[in-house]
Amino acid sequence: MQGGGSGLEKFREETRAWLLANAPPSMRTPLAPGEEACWGGKKEKRSPDVQRWLDVNVERGFTAPTWPRTYGGGGLSKAEAKVLAEEMSALGLRPPLIGFGLSMIGPLLLQEGAEALRSEHLPPIVRGEIRWCQGYSEPGAGSDLASLQTKAVRDGDVYVLDGSKIWTSYAEKADWMFILVRTDPAAKKQHGITFLLMDMTTPGVTVRPIRLISGASPFCETFLTGVRVPVTNVVGQENQGWALARALLAHERTMIGDVFKERDDTDKLVAAARDHLGDDGGRIADPLVRDRIAALEIDQACLDLTMQRAKDGARAGQKPGHESSIFKLAGTELNQRRRDLHCAILGPQALGWESEPSAAGTAGYGPEELKATRDWLRSRGNTIEGGTSEIQLDIIAKRVLGLPDARGARKDGA
Amino acid sequence: MQGGGSGLEKFREETRAWLLANAPPSMRTPLAPGEEACWGGKKEKRSPDVQRWLDVNVERGFTAPTWPRTYGGGGLSKAEAKVLAEEMSALGLRPPLIGFGLSMIGPLLLQEGAEALRSEHLPPIVRGEIRWCQGYSEPGAGSDLASLQTKAVRDGDVYVLDGSKIWTSYAEKADWMFILVRTDPAAKKQHGITFLLMDMTTPGVTVRPIRLISGASPFCETFLTGVRVPVTNVVGQENQGWALARALLAHERTMIGDVFKERDDTDKLVAAARDHLGDDGGRIADPLVRDRIAALEIDQACLDLTMQRAKDGARAGQKPGHESSIFKLAGTELNQRRRDLHCAILGPQALGWESEPSAAGTAGYGPEELKATRDWLRSRGNTIEGGTSEIQLDIIAKRVLGLPDARGARKDGA
Amino acid sequence: MDLVLNEEQKLLRQAAKDFAHARSPLARARKLRGAGEGYSRDVWKEMAELGWLGLTIDERHGGTGLGHRYLMVVLEELGAKLAPEPIVSTALLGATAIELGGSAELQREHLPAIVKGERIIALAHHERHSRFSLAAIDTTAEASTGTTWTLNGEKLHVADGSIADHFLVSARVVDGVALFLVPASAKGVTVSREERVDGRSAASVRLDRVMVRQEMRLGAGGRGLRLLERVIDAGTAGLAAEMLGSMSAAFAMTLDYLATRVQFGVPIGSFQALQHRAARLYVETELARSAVMHASAMLDGLEGGAPVARAVSVAKAKCSDAFMAIAHEAVQMHGGIGMTDEHDIGLFLKRARVCEMTFGDAAYHRDRFARLSGF
Amino acid sequence: MDLVLNEEQKLLRQAAKDFAHARSPLARARKLRGAGEGYSRDVWKEMAELGWLGLTIDERHGGTGLGHRYLMVVLEELGAKLAPEPIVSTALLGATAIELGGSAELQREHLPAIVKGERIIALAHHERHSRFSLAAIDTTAEASTGTTWTLNGEKLHVADGSIADHFLVSARVVDGVALFLVPASAKGVTVSREERVDGRSAASVRLDRVMVRQEMRLGAGGRGLRLLERVIDAGTAGLAAEMLGSMSAAFAMTLDYLATRVQFGVPIGSFQALQHRAARLYVETELARSAVMHASAMLDGLEGGAPVARAVSVAKAKCSDAFMAIAHEAVQMHGGIGMTDEHDIGLFLKRARVCEMTFGDAAYHRDRFARLSGF
């Protein structure tokens, strides 16, 4: 720390001091198994520490550091926000608030929303009062998202919505949904879609949780029957919602690629291999498994470095291309390989669904083993949700490699 | 051999006696490296034993055992022909004659040829006087064979051929070619193709051998400039040649699937692995390579059994489906895996192109090593020649699985 | 040996298919997941009445002795519907052990009962950390008096263990490994039920000073391990046939979906990338089928020994990989709906994992194949 | 460290690309196959004049010391055109060995000569049956008097061995393995040229009582193996950069073919099955690029030791597999024409095999990665 330092250094020192003074000690511990980060919203039950940590951050605008102060943000520069993130990470602090409000709909409103929508929605997002969910997919519209059929018929000052959405994560816990609806059934499919904000408490909205092959999940189906949404809740223009949705999707892909690997995944695999296959002079005794772990970790290193390269490139002013598709594709498949390999290592211990240890404590399946099995099942969804691998391959082939359109393939955007 | 036995048993005894009496001892040895089987034709140089073995078989009709005697065949029943094959195999006898005349164009003429064509061509085929080659592919017509452009324009009693053929195996050594030409450029592509027989000595025919990435090859390019072929040489009807060609192709695929594995391939791989990676208590010391060899041999066993199943099924009266595509696909890919694995085992010894052993005899590359490298390169063509793997996959998807046509895929036969 | 079904086997296949369709649709497998006994006593009885449980049991003992090729045909059709009845455990593992290793008295007592569906046997060989090794066990059997054995130990993940009335227990004896037939009702036997990812039940079986009669030991002294290996080969071939049926059903279901699910205005099965992947999966099912037919034919043959074991390892290695690959791809091709618990395709994925890990995974069988092939 | 080219490196890349295009098109690589010396002295001189041979050599010795990241950019562009000049052998293996292990005198004598293109060095470490092990060698060096060493043995497949004026020879000494710089002209050295599948030349080098001066031994006693490993890591990273260039060029050539070859009335690149395969190959090139950039950056860093070695093994493992997969698919997608000797794509396939086997194949580097990672 050379001398007094720049303004940024001053900010760093002040921030650190503030964090040290204000963060409850419990907010400097990792989440316990089963514990959830603070997502905000009316239905969330928060511990006093979580609430306090949220409150002090809200007061300083640190839940949305770079958003304008007008809406309750911190008004920080990108450089300052980076410093804040670094200091929080250095202290092992939990983020005071996460969620689709901060990461998806908020930024979109800042870019594209009318002033009235911003004033209405951004402050409650910043304060963690409102939790959001995303209403895109429908039972008949998966990869071909633009073929969605939920209709919104204009009736005076409102749209009347009928249809259903699927894969709406946390719809049960959300207060609002940003939703794609068809406002012009006659137009070409991308051209009749509108991006709306919908209060989940509106009459006619019902939510049903989806059970996955891996067990309970945050996903829901949301049924809409005559749901009345004010036309003032349109983001952007009527029938122009598709472009907004696509921008958010690309953003989501990058997040997904980044999210899979847990810090200690390698250690877990190696430890499981030593435990189940033996250790031979400090090495995993089974050379085949050793080779598979090494191959996985090498590919993971290559992907991590590629993501770093994209970030370094962006910092150096390079325009981003379609890297998000590479990250999504490779990141999800790597996670599947990892989960599959974990089961292969566990062998007969990878077959449990539910288990209580036997009297002697040696029978049955341990919690880590049960988790490995469910993680494997859950990972199969990674290459489907957020844009299937097939869609990512299409995007890379067409947009990156410039290969000609297949006559049989969809002619219209992915 | 219970008692005197049936007529078939009598035939077996007679045949064995005849074979023992007539086969030169040298015809009971496997081909030496570089030695070729007897393909027939005017340009072939035969050793006295090969010639004698051919002559006695021709006399008895055994070069084409099931063909009618009228054309010089043996007139045997299928059951008798099987007995003959069994007895020849039991004595380790070489076939007196092989080639496209016996295996491809001869059977086609028997089924579809005019009597004049049969009388003209079958006897010389049986006697090994004429060698045939196949003129299908063109530089612009590979997988899309039906798009071939070599044209045949009617001029009185002859067609005048202009164009070029590629991948004509042994065109240099052949006396005649069966060739696909376009006789109606206006018709839909499959409907303007005619199947012709062409004398390779006709003026305007020139042949250029093709060098492959693996070195010299039997493949040639054949250029046709104003080549005059009598209209009487049409097999079937003008513009109806496509169906004949397809029937021959399916036949060829089955032969290709069957042809790759040499009897001692497993032993070779295992011996190479022991030599290059060491032996550990009777086992190949490198467990990764051991696993790869085992995986390969297991898949090979599955394919061998599947081919046996098809034969057993056919014998039991089941109609053949499109198994030939499975055999072609799996057989060629297995061969590639085998050749690739052989190189992986050889490691640094798989990098030679040409070599003479050094003075001390330890440097350089051995002949088996040089062969392994070239075999690997050559094997890459296996999934291309005789219908690419992509075409086989298309056939399986459409014809076996009944999946709907891709709008982007060719609409017309494969 | 011919790799083709004879007329009788074709009729049996149709009968099994009809039975599975009527009496054991997938909805039944779904309903039985984790519930009660995990199988249906009625269906089990009907299977016995159809003669299926005696297909590989000699006529002397009430079976038909038609052989493994017949039973495989049945198992394949039941595998297609994920029927959970303990045929492999009882009619293959149990019956083979008793037929090859049991005294005449034991055979008379148990084999006819198996044929009639009155006996359920479960193989209790696996222990913590034995992974796929048959010899790596700590359970012991001591000849406490001249006429009884005393067993001590704990066996894990015993398939069908919670419904079995007898266990086939491997234990360490002075001269190696021996097999014992242990009544579930014997004093000192504690059975703890566990639920597996495929919804079927298994159990851990604790043996605390369990005493069994002398003649409950199967096989002659010192040959228990070889007997166990032969027993498990029979069971493995049966399991492979089940797997073949399951993977074929999962593939057929996926093919249906490809032909009917419309996206971008066309059935997704018209996309060439999916077509090629589907074609490769189909080839895998065909290769697996040949291996399964061959393994069962070899079991019926007179040859015995390494060639049979090799054929079984070929079948299990191939079926393990093929079933898992098909199940993974099936879920992927179904997309989101394939991930939901309410769609049936996920049942096959879960079953694929259990089958893969039963009697040795593909890597284990490749290694065994290599050993049996002399490398 | 940033995984992005700086402005200077971008300029260097363009210069290298232009040079390769003008002075080293693929036709040159084709012409040089198996012919004469297998490289061009003129092109080599020009490379020296451009400063490329001194990019990793300290300024004290006439280089620029800009580092591996700069040299990698050059090697990638040369790899795209399969240029056969011995940069990796001389400017990476040779120079690194002398810079890290040579006396001040040796450095003064050889490093400036390398920079000027007046020296060609070849690494002679491989022996029959040493496969990829650096320690499994039989060649010996004995300190015959106080001031000379006597070397005996035979080194195989010495890349660039037929054109080298000096060999870097590994030999067994009393305290382990040592490295020696041996002039090709030394008495007792016999060089036999061999032709490789990629058309480049290598040689076997026989050493019969070859005497070299004391100071031709590189590195202190007992540390020869570690020095050799560091030297080879530098060479491996350079080779990986070449491989990256080669695989990218093979992929680009294939992409062109997909876009232009018409079958069934459409460019074959419009077939979705080929599109998806091409997309996957593209992802492989991107992953390989990151690994190569990282390895060279690590070599430039101060850290040293296991992290550098790990980064190099990541790059070589990835590039070996990716290059081979791309080359195989490239030939397949080209169809028949790709199998002909006259088409250039086959050159890449052959080169892929040589690169794969040089300095350890992917399996070797995965094993090394695991060892360095503590498992």
PDB file of C-alpha atoms in Angstrom, chain D residues 154-324:
ATOM      1  CA  GLU D 154      22.349 -45.155 -29.353  1.00  0.00           C
ATOM      2  CA  LYS D 155      19.641 -42.511 -29.495  1.00  0.00           C
ATOM      3  CA  LEU D 156      16.607 -43.029 -31.680  1.00  0.00           C
ATOM      4  CA  HIS D 157      14.136 -40.850 -33.516  1.00  0.00           C
ATOM      5  CA  VAL D 158      16.091 -37.674 -32.883  1.00  0.00           C
ATOM      6  CA  ALA D 159      13.921 -34.974 -34.433  1.00  0.00           C
ATOM      7  CA  ASP D 160      15.980 -32.711 -36.706  1.00  0.00           C
ATOM      8  CA  GLY D 161      18.864 -35.063 -35.978  1.00  0.00           C
ATOM      9  CA  SER D 162      19.978 -35.275 -39.585  1.00  0.00           C
ATOM     10  CA  ILE D 163      20.539 -31.522 -39.856  1.00  0.00           C
ATOM     11  CA  ALA D 164      21.791 -30.715 -36.357  1.00  0.00           C
ATOM     12  CA  ASP D 165      25.317 -29.563 -35.716  1.00  0.00           C
ATOM     13  CA  HIS D 166      25.024 -30.307 -32.012  1.00  0.00           C
ATOM     14  CA  PHE D 167      23.142 -32.897 -30.027  1.00  0.00           C
ATOM     15  CA  LEU D 168      21.775 -32.565 -26.564  1.00  0.00           C
ATOM     16  CA  VAL D 169      22.396 -36.077 -25.268  1.00  0.00           C
ATOM     17  CA  SER D 170      21.032 -37.616 -22.096  1.00  0.00           C
ATOM     18  CA  ALA D 171      23.254 -40.246 -20.542  1.00  0.00           C
ATOM     19  CA  ARG D 172      23.512 -42.274 -17.409  1.00  0.00           C
ATOM     20  CA  VAL D 173      26.281 -41.189 -15.033  1.00  0.00           C
ATOM     21  CA  VAL D 174      27.259 -42.316 -11.568  1.00  0.00           C
ATOM     22  CA  ASP D 175      24.900 -39.905  -9.831  1.00  0.00           C
ATOM     23  CA  GLY D 176      21.907 -40.279 -12.142  1.00  0.00           C
ATOM     24  CA  VAL D 177      21.212 -38.776 -15.535  1.00  0.00           C
ATOM     25  CA  ALA D 178      23.259 -36.011 -17.106  1.00  0.00           C
ATOM     26  CA  LEU D 179      22.924 -33.895 -20.228  1.00  0.00           C
ATOM     27  CA  PHE D 180      25.759 -33.319 -22.661  1.00  0.00           C
ATOM     28  CA  LEU D 181      26.176 -31.029 -25.614  1.00  0.00           C
ATOM     29  CA  VAL D 182      27.834 -33.160 -28.276  1.00  0.00           C
ATOM     30  CA  PRO D 183      29.025 -31.777 -31.615  1.00  0.00           C
ATOM     31  CA  ALA D 184      27.714 -33.804 -34.540  1.00  0.00           C
ATOM     32  CA  SER D 185      31.244 -33.703 -35.877  1.00  0.00           C
ATOM     33  CA  ALA D 186      32.734 -35.411 -32.825  1.00  0.00           C
ATOM     34  CA  LYS D 187      34.617 -38.590 -33.475  1.00  0.00           C
ATOM     35  CA  GLY D 188      32.467 -41.664 -32.880  1.00  0.00           C
ATOM     36  CA  VAL D 189      29.143 -39.989 -33.732  1.00  0.00           C
ATOM     37  CA  THR D 190      27.199 -41.753 -36.496  1.00  0.00           C
ATOM     38  CA  VAL D 191      23.974 -40.205 -37.724  1.00  0.00           C
ATOM     39  CA  SER D 192      21.493 -42.283 -39.738  1.00  0.00           C
ATOM     40  CA  ARG D 193      18.678 -40.380 -41.339  1.00  0.00           C
ATOM     41  CA  GLU D 194      15.134 -41.726 -41.130  1.00  0.00           C
ATOM     42  CA  GLU D 195      11.955 -40.505 -42.754  1.00  0.00           C
ATOM     43  CA  ARG D 196       8.883 -39.978 -40.688  1.00  0.00           C
ATOM     44  CA  VAL D 197       5.240 -40.236 -41.571  1.00  0.00           C
ATOM     45  CA  ASP D 198       4.900 -36.447 -41.588  1.00  0.00           C
ATOM     46  CA  GLY D 199       7.641 -36.223 -44.212  1.00  0.00           C
ATOM     47  CA  ARG D 200      10.135 -34.676 -41.816  1.00  0.00           C
ATOM     48  CA  SER D 201      13.431 -36.237 -41.097  1.00  0.00           C
ATOM     49  CA  ALA D 202      14.753 -37.587 -37.886  1.00  0.00           C
ATOM     50  CA  ALA D 203      17.814 -39.638 -37.200  1.00  0.00           C
ATOM     51  CA  SER D 204      19.279 -42.272 -35.018  1.00  0.00           C
ATOM     52  CA  VAL D 205      22.500 -41.170 -33.423  1.00  0.00           C
ATOM     53  CA  ARG D 206      25.091 -43.723 -32.457  1.00  0.00           C
ATOM     54  CA  LEU D 207      27.732 -42.769 -29.931  1.00  0.00           C
ATOM     55  CA  ASP D 208      30.846 -44.941 -29.957  1.00  0.00           C
ATOM     56  CA  ARG D 209      33.360 -43.847 -27.374  1.00  0.00           C
ATOM     57  CA  VAL D 210      32.579 -40.219 -28.092  1.00  0.00           C
ATOM     58  CA  MET D 211      34.803 -37.937 -26.030  1.00  0.00           C
ATOM     59  CA  VAL D 212      33.619 -34.475 -25.009  1.00  0.00           C
ATOM     60  CA  ARG D 213      35.170 -31.833 -22.789  1.00  0.00           C
ATOM     61  CA  GLN D 214      34.202 -31.572 -19.139  1.00  0.00           C
ATOM     62  CA  GLU D 215      32.195 -28.354 -19.627  1.00  0.00           C
ATOM     63  CA  MET D 216      29.940 -29.895 -22.273  1.00  0.00           C
ATOM     64  CA  ARG D 217      28.050 -31.419 -19.381  1.00  0.00           C
ATOM     65  CA  LEU D 218      25.011 -29.250 -18.617  1.00  0.00           C
ATOM     66  CA  GLY D 219      23.634 -28.758 -15.126  1.00  0.00           C
ATOM     67  CA  ALA D 220      25.144 -29.619 -11.809  1.00  0.00           C
ATOM     68  CA  GLY D 221      25.697 -33.191 -10.699  1.00  0.00           C
ATOM     69  CA  GLY D 222      22.571 -35.180  -9.929  1.00  0.00           C
ATOM     70  CA  ARG D 223      20.206 -32.592 -11.378  1.00  0.00           C
ATOM     71  CA  GLY D 224      20.386 -33.606 -15.010  1.00  0.00           C
ATOM     72  CA  LEU D 225      16.975 -35.238 -15.024  1.00  0.00           C
ATOM     73  CA  ARG D 226      15.293 -32.188 -13.583  1.00  0.00           C
ATOM     74  CA  LEU D 227      17.062 -29.985 -16.111  1.00  0.00           C
ATOM     75  CA  LEU D 228      15.972 -32.298 -18.922  1.00  0.00           C
ATOM     76  CA  GLU D 229      12.395 -32.129 -17.696  1.00  0.00           C
ATOM     77  CA  ARG D 230      12.436 -28.333 -17.672  1.00  0.00           C
ATOM     78  CA  VAL D 231      13.999 -28.246 -21.123  1.00  0.00           C
ATOM     79  CA  ILE D 232      11.373 -30.596 -22.480  1.00  0.00           C
ATOM     80  CA  ASP D 233       8.602 -28.594 -20.850  1.00  0.00           C
ATOM     81  CA  ALA D 234       9.749 -25.559 -22.791  1.00  0.00           C
ATOM     82  CA  GLY D 235       9.890 -27.588 -25.975  1.00  0.00           C
ATOM     83  CA  THR D 236       6.516 -29.160 -25.300  1.00  0.00           C
ATOM     84  CA  ALA D 237       4.822 -25.812 -24.832  1.00  0.00           C
ATOM     85  CA  GLY D 238       6.329 -24.703 -28.130  1.00  0.00           C
ATOM     86  CA  LEU D 239       5.175 -27.858 -29.863  1.00  0.00           C
ATOM     87  CA  ALA D 240       1.693 -27.366 -28.421  1.00  0.00           C
ATOM     88  CA  ALA D 241       1.614 -23.893 -29.961  1.00  0.00           C
ATOM     89  CA  GLU D 242       2.580 -25.373 -33.324  1.00  0.00           C
ATOM     90  CA  MET D 243      -0.135 -28.001 -32.883  1.00  0.00           C
ATOM     91  CA  LEU D 244      -2.663 -25.299 -32.102  1.00  0.00           C
ATOM     92  CA  GLY D 245      -1.767 -23.555 -35.344  1.00  0.00           C
ATOM     93  CA  SER D 246      -1.922 -26.795 -37.289  1.00  0.00           C
ATOM     94  CA  MET D 247      -5.258 -27.921 -35.898  1.00  0.00           C
ATOM     95  CA  SER D 248      -6.771 -24.486 -36.434  1.00  0.00           C
ATOM     96  CA  ALA D 249      -5.596 -24.524 -40.047  1.00  0.00           C
ATOM     97  CA  ALA D 250      -6.941 -28.029 -40.625  1.00  0.00           C
ATOM     98  CA  PHE D 251     -10.242 -26.953 -39.116  1.00  0.00           C
ATOM     99  CA  ALA D 252     -10.422 -23.806 -41.223  1.00  0.00           C
ATOM    100  CA  MET D 253      -9.683 -25.815 -44.361  1.00  0.00           C
ATOM    101  CA  THR D 254     -12.485 -28.210 -43.438  1.00  0.00           C
ATOM    102  CA  LEU D 255     -14.894 -25.394 -42.729  1.00  0.00           C
ATOM    103  CA  ASP D 256     -14.176 -24.024 -46.188  1.00  0.00           C
ATOM    104  CA  TYR D 257     -14.845 -27.404 -47.704  1.00  0.00           C
ATOM    105  CA  LEU D 258     -18.116 -27.759 -45.796  1.00  0.00           C
ATOM    106  CA  ALA D 259     -19.252 -24.405 -47.086  1.00  0.00           C
ATOM    107  CA  THR D 260     -18.404 -25.089 -50.720  1.00  0.00           C
ATOM    108  CA  ARG D 261     -18.736 -28.821 -51.435  1.00  0.00           C
ATOM    109  CA  VAL D 262     -22.196 -29.459 -52.834  1.00  0.00           C
ATOM    110  CA  GLN D 263     -23.943 -32.826 -52.589  1.00  0.00           C
ATOM    111  CA  PHE D 264     -27.670 -33.493 -52.866  1.00  0.00           C
ATOM    112  CA  GLY D 265     -28.024 -29.966 -54.170  1.00  0.00           C
ATOM    113  CA  VAL D 266     -26.807 -28.188 -51.031  1.00  0.00           C
ATOM    114  CA  PRO D 267     -23.460 -27.395 -49.417  1.00  0.00           C
ATOM    115  CA  ILE D 268     -22.666 -30.310 -47.135  1.00  0.00           C
ATOM    116  CA  GLY D 269     -22.056 -27.790 -44.348  1.00  0.00           C
ATOM    117  CA  SER D 270     -25.818 -27.299 -44.196  1.00  0.00           C
ATOM    118  CA  PHE D 271     -26.283 -30.836 -42.853  1.00  0.00           C
ATOM    119  CA  GLN D 272     -26.959 -30.513 -39.166  1.00  0.00           C
ATOM    120  CA  ALA D 273     -25.053 -33.649 -38.198  1.00  0.00           C
ATOM    121  CA  LEU D 274     -21.894 -32.203 -39.739  1.00  0.00           C
ATOM    122  CA  GLN D 275     -22.636 -28.795 -38.237  1.00  0.00           C
ATOM    123  CA  HIS D 276     -22.780 -30.167 -34.750  1.00  0.00           C
ATOM    124  CA  ARG D 277     -19.585 -32.118 -35.198  1.00  0.00           C
ATOM    125  CA  ALA D 278     -17.864 -29.037 -36.596  1.00  0.00           C
ATOM    126  CA  ALA D 279     -19.121 -26.981 -33.666  1.00  0.00           C
ATOM    127  CA  ARG D 280     -17.634 -29.459 -31.233  1.00  0.00           C
ATOM    128  CA  LEU D 281     -14.307 -29.386 -33.029  1.00  0.00           C
ATOM    129  CA  TYR D 282     -14.355 -25.621 -32.840  1.00  0.00           C
ATOM    130  CA  VAL D 283     -14.901 -25.748 -29.095  1.00  0.00           C
ATOM    131  CA  GLU D 284     -11.882 -28.051 -28.856  1.00  0.00           C
ATOM    132  CA  THR D 285      -9.695 -25.534 -30.669  1.00  0.00           C
ATOM    133  CA  GLU D 286     -10.833 -22.799 -28.318  1.00  0.00           C
ATOM    134  CA  LEU D 287     -10.097 -24.899 -25.240  1.00  0.00           C
ATOM    135  CA  ALA D 288      -6.714 -25.872 -26.655  1.00  0.00           C
ATOM    136  CA  ARG D 289      -5.886 -22.234 -27.353  1.00  0.00           C
ATOM    137  CA  SER D 290      -6.482 -21.272 -23.745  1.00  0.00           C
ATOM    138  CA  ALA D 291      -4.281 -24.101 -22.531  1.00  0.00           C
ATOM    139  CA  VAL D 292      -1.465 -23.143 -24.889  1.00  0.00           C
ATOM    140  CA  MET D 293      -1.599 -19.475 -23.904  1.00  0.00           C
ATOM    141  CA  HIS D 294      -1.582 -20.421 -20.261  1.00  0.00           C
ATOM    142  CA  ALA D 295       1.373 -22.783 -20.602  1.00  0.00           C
ATOM    143  CA  SER D 296       3.507 -20.168 -22.296  1.00  0.00           C
ATOM    144  CA  ALA D 297       2.491 -17.528 -19.788  1.00  0.00           C
ATOM    145  CA  MET D 298       3.461 -19.888 -16.978  1.00  0.00           C
ATOM    146  CA  LEU D 299       6.849 -20.468 -18.584  1.00  0.00           C
ATOM    147  CA  ASP D 300       7.361 -16.719 -18.623  1.00  0.00           C
ATOM    148  CA  GLY D 301       6.333 -16.437 -14.988  1.00  0.00           C
ATOM    149  CA  LEU D 302       8.517 -16.581 -11.953  1.00  0.00           C
ATOM    150  CA  GLU D 303       6.777 -19.456 -10.303  1.00  0.00           C
ATOM    151  CA  GLY D 304       8.518 -22.484 -11.829  1.00  0.00           C
ATOM    152  CA  GLY D 305       8.202 -26.022 -10.607  1.00  0.00           C
ATOM    153  CA  ALA D 306       5.082 -28.145 -10.525  1.00  0.00           C
ATOM    154  CA  PRO D 307       2.567 -25.454 -11.583  1.00  0.00           C
ATOM    155  CA  VAL D 308       4.507 -24.826 -14.794  1.00  0.00           C
ATOM    156  CA  ALA D 309       4.858 -28.528 -15.492  1.00  0.00           C
ATOM    157  CA  ARG D 310       1.148 -29.004 -14.838  1.00  0.00           C
ATOM    158  CA  ALA D 311       0.228 -26.206 -17.214  1.00  0.00           C
ATOM    159  CA  VAL D 312       2.431 -27.759 -19.896  1.00  0.00           C
ATOM    160  CA  SER D 313       0.872 -31.174 -19.385  1.00  0.00           C
ATOM    161  CA  VAL D 314      -2.600 -29.650 -19.646  1.00  0.00           C
ATOM    162  CA  ALA D 315      -1.640 -28.058 -22.946  1.00  0.00           C
ATOM    163  CA  LYS D 316       0.020 -31.131 -24.420  1.00  0.00           C
ATOM    164  CA  ALA D 317      -2.710 -33.544 -23.326  1.00  0.00           C
ATOM    165  CA  LYS D 318      -5.383 -31.279 -24.747  1.00  0.00           C
ATOM    166  CA  CYS D 319      -3.562 -30.479 -27.968  1.00  0.00           C
ATOM    167  CA  SER D 320      -2.696 -34.128 -28.623  1.00  0.00           C
ATOM    168  CA  ASP D 321      -6.305 -35.237 -28.380  1.00  0.00           C
ATOM    169  CA  ALA D 322      -7.772 -32.194 -30.081  1.00  0.00           C
ATOM    170  CA  PHE D 323      -5.360 -32.182 -33.009  1.00  0.00           C
ATOM    171  CA  MET D 324      -5.828 -35.894 -33.626  1.00  0.00           C
TER     172      MET D 324
END
